[in-house]
mmCIF file of N, CA, C and O in Angstrom:
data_model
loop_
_atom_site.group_PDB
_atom_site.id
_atom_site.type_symbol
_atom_site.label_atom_id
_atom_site.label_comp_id
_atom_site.label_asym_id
_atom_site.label_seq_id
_atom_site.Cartn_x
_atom_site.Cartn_y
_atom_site.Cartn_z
ATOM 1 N N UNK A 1 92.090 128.238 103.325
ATOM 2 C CA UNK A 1 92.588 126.919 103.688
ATOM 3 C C UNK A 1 94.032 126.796 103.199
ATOM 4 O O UNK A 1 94.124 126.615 101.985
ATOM 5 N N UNK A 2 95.192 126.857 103.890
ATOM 6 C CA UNK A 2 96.176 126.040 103.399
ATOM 7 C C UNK A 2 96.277 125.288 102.585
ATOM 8 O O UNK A 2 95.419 124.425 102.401
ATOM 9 N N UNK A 3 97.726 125.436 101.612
ATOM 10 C CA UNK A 3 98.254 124.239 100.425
ATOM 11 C C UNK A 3 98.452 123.494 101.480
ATOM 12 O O UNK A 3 98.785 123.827 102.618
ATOM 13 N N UNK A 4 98.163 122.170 100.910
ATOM 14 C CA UNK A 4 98.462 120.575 101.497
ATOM 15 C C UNK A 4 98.962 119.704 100.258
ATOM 16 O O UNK A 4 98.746 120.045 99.095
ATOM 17 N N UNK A 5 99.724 118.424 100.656
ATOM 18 C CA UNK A 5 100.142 118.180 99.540
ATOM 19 C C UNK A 5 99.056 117.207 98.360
ATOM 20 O O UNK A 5 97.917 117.673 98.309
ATOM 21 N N UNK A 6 99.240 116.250 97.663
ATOM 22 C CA UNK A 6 97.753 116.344 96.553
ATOM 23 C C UNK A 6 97.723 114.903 97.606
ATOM 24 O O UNK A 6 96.518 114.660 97.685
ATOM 25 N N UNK A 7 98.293 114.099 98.243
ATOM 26 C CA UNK A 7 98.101 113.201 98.817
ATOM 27 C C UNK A 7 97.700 112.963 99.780
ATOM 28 O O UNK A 7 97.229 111.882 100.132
ATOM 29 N N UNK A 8 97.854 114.341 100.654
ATOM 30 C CA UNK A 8 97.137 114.665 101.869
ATOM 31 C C UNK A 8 95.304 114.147 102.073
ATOM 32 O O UNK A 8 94.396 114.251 101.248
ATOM 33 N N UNK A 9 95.273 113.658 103.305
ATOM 34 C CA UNK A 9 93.287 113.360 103.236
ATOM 35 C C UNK A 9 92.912 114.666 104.502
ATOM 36 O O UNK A 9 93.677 114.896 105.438
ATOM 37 N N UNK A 10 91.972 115.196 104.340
ATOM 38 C CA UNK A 10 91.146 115.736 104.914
ATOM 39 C C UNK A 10 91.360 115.232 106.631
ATOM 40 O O UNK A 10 91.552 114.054 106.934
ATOM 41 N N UNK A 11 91.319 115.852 107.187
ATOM 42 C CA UNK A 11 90.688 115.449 108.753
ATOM 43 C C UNK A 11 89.255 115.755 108.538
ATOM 44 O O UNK A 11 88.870 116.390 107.557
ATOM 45 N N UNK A 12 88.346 115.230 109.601
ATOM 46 C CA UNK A 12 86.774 115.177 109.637
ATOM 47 C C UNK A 12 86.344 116.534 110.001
ATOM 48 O O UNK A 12 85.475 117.067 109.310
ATOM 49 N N UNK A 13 86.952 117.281 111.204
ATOM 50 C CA UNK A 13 87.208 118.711 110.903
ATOM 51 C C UNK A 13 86.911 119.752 109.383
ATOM 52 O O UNK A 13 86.074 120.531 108.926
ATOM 53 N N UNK A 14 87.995 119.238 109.102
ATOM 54 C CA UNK A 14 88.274 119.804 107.654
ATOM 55 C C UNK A 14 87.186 119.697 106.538
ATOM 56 O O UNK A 14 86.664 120.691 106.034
ATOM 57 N N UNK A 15 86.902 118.468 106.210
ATOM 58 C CA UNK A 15 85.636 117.985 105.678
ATOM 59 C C UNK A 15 84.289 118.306 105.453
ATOM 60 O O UNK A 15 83.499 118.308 104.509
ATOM 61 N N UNK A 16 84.308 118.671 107.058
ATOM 62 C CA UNK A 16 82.821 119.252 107.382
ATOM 63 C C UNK A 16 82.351 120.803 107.430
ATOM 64 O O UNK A 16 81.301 121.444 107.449
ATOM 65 N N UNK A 17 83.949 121.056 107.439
ATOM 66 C CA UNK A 17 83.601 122.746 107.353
ATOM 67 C C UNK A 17 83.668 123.265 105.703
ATOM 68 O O UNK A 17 83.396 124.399 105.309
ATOM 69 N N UNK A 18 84.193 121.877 104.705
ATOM 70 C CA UNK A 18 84.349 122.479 103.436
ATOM 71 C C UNK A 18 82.746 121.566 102.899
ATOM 72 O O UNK A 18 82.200 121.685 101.802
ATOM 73 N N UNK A 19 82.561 121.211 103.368
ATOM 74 C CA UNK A 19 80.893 120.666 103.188
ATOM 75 C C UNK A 19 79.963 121.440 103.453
ATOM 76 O O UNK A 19 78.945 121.464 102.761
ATOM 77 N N UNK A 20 80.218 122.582 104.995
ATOM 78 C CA UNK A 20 79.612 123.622 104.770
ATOM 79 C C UNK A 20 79.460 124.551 104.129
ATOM 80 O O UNK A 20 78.419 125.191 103.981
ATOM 81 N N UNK A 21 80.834 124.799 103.515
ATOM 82 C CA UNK A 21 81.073 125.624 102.729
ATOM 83 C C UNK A 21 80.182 125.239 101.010
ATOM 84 O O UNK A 21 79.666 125.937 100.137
ATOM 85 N N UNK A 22 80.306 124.398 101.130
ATOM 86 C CA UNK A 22 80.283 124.128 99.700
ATOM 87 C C UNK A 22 78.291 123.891 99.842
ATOM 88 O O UNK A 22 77.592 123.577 98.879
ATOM 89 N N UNK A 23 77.964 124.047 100.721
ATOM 90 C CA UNK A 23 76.513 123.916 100.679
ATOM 91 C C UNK A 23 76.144 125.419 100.640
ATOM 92 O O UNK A 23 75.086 125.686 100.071
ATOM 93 N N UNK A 24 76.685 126.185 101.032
ATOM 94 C CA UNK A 24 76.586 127.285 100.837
ATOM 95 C C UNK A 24 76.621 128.284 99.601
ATOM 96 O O UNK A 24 75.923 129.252 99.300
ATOM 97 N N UNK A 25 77.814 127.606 98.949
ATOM 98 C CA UNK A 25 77.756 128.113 97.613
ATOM 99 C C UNK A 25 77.248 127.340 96.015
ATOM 100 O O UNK A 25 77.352 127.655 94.830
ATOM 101 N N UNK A 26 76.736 126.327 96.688
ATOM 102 C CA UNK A 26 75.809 125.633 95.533
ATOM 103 C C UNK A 26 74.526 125.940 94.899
ATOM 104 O O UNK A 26 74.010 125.595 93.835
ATOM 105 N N UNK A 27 74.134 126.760 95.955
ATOM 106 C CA UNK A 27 72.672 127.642 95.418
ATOM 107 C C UNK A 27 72.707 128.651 94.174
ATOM 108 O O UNK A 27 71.921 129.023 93.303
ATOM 109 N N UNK A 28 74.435 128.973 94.664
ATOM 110 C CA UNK A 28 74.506 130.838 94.006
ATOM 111 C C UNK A 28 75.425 129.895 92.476
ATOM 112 O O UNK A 28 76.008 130.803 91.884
ATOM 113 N N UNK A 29 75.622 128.967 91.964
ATOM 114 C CA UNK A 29 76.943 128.086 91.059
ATOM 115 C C UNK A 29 75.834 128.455 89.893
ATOM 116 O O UNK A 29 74.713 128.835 90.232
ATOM 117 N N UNK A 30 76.243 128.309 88.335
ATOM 118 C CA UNK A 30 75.369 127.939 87.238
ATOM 119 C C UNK A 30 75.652 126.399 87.190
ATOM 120 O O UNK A 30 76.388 125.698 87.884
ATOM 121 N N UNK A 31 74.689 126.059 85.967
ATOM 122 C CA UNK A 31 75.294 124.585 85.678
ATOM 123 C C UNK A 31 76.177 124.352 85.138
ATOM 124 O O UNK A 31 76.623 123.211 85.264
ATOM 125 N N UNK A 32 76.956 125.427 84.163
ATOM 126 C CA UNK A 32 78.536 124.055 84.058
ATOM 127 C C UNK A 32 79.331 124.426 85.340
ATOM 128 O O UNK A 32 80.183 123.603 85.674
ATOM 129 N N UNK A 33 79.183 125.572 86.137
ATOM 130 C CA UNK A 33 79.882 125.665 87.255
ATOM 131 C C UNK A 33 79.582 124.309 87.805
ATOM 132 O O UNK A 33 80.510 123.511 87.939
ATOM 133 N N UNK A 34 78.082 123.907 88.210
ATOM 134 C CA UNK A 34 77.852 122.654 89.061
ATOM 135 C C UNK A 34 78.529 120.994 88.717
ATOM 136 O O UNK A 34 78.882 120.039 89.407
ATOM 137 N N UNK A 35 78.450 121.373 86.957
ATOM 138 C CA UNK A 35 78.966 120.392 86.225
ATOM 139 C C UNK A 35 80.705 119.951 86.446
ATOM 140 O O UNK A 35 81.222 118.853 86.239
ATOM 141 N N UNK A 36 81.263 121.048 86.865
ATOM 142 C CA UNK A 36 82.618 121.345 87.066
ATOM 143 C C UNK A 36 82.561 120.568 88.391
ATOM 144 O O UNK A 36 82.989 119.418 88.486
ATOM 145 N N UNK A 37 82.210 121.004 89.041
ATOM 146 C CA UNK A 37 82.117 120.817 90.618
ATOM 147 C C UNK A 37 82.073 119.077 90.912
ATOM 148 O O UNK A 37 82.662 118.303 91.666
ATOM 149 N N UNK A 38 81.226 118.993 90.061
ATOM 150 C CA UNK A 38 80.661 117.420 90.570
ATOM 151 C C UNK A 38 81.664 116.283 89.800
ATOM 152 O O UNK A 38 81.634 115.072 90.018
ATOM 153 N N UNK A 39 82.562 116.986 88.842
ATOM 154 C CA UNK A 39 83.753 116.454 88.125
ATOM 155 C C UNK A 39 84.907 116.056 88.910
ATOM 156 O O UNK A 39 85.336 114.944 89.217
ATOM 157 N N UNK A 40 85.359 117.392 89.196
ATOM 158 C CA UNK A 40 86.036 117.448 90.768
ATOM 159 C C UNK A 40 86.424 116.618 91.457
ATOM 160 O O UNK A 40 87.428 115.919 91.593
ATOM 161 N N UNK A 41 84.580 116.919 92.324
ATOM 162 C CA UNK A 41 84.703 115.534 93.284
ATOM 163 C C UNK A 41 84.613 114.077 93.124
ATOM 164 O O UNK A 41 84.938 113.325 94.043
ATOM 165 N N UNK A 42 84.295 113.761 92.285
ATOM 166 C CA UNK A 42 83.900 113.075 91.296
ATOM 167 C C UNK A 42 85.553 111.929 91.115
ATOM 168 O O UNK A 42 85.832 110.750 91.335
ATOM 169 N N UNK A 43 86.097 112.858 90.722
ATOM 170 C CA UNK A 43 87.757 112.437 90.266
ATOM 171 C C UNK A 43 88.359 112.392 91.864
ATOM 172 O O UNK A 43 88.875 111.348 92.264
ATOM 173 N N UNK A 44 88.303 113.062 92.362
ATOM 174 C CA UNK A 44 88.946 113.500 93.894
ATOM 175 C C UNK A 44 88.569 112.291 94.684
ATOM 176 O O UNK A 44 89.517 111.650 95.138
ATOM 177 N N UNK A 45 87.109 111.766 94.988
ATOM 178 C CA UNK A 45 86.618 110.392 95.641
ATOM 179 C C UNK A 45 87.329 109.264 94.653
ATOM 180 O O UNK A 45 87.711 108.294 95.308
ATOM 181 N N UNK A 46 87.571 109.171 93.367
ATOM 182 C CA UNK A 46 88.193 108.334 92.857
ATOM 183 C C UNK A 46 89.835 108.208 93.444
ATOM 184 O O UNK A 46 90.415 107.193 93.828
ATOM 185 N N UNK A 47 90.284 109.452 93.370
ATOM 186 C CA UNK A 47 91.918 109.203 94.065
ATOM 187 C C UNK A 47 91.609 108.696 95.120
ATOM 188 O O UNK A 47 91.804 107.481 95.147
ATOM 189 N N UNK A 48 91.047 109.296 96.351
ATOM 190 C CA UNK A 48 91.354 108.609 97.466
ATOM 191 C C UNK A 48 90.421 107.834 97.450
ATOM 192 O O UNK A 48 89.958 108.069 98.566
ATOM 193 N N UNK A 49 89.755 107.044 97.007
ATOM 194 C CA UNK A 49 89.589 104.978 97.132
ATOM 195 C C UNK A 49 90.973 104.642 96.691
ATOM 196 O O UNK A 49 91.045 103.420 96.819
ATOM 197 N N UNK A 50 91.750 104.949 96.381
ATOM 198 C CA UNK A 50 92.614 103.909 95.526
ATOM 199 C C UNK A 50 94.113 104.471 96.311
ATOM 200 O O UNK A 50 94.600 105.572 96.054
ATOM 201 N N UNK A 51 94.598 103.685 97.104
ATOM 202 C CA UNK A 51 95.965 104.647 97.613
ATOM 203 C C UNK A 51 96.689 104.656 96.443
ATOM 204 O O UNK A 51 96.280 104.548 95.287
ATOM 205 N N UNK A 52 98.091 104.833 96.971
ATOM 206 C CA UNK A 52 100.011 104.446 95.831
ATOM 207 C C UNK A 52 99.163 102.578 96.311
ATOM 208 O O UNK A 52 98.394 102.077 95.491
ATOM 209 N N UNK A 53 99.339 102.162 97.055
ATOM 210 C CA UNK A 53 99.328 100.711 97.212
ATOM 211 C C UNK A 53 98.183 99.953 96.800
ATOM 212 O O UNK A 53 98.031 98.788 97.165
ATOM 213 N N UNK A 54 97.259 100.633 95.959
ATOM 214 C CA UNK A 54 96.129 100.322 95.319
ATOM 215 C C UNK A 54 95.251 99.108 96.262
ATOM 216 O O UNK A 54 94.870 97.955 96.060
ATOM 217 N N UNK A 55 95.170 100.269 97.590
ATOM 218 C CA UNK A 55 94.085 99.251 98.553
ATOM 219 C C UNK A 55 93.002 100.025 98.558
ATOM 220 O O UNK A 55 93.185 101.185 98.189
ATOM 221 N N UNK A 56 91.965 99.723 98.861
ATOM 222 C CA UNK A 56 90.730 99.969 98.242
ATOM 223 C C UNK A 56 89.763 100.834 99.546
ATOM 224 O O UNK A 56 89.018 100.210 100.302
ATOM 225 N N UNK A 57 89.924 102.122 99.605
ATOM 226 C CA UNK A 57 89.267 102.377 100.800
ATOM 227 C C UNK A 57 87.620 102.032 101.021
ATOM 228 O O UNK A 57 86.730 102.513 100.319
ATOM 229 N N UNK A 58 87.447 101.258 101.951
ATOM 230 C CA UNK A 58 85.794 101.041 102.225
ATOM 231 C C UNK A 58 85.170 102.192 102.647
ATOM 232 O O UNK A 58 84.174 101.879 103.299
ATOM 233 N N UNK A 59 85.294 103.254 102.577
ATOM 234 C CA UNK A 59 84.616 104.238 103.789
ATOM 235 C C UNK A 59 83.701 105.114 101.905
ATOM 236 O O UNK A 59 82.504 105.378 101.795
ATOM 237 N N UNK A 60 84.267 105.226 101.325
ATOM 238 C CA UNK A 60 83.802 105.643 99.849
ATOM 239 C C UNK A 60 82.846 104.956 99.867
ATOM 240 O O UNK A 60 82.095 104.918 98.892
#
């Protein structure tokens, strides 16, 4: 996958093929790997609810 910049959002495209991906390799992860993982996203769904203009995305 291409660098994008940290502000960049996903297209639905994009999303769904790293959703596949990532279902794929969740079987083979340990747990702090999983623990890591779910940190991640975790922090990552926190950035994007919140733009620079601190509007509140509903789709989260």
């Amino acid at each position: 996958m291409p660098r994008r910049p940290p502000d960049a959002f996903f297209s639905d495209a994009e999303a769904e093929s790293l959703r596949l991906q990532l279902l794929e390799a969740i079987p083979r992860l340990r747990r702090h790997q999983l623990l890591d993982l779910a940190d991640t996203l975790h922090e990552a769904a926190r950035e994007r609810r919140w733009s620079p203009e601190q509007r509140l995305d509903l789709r989260a």
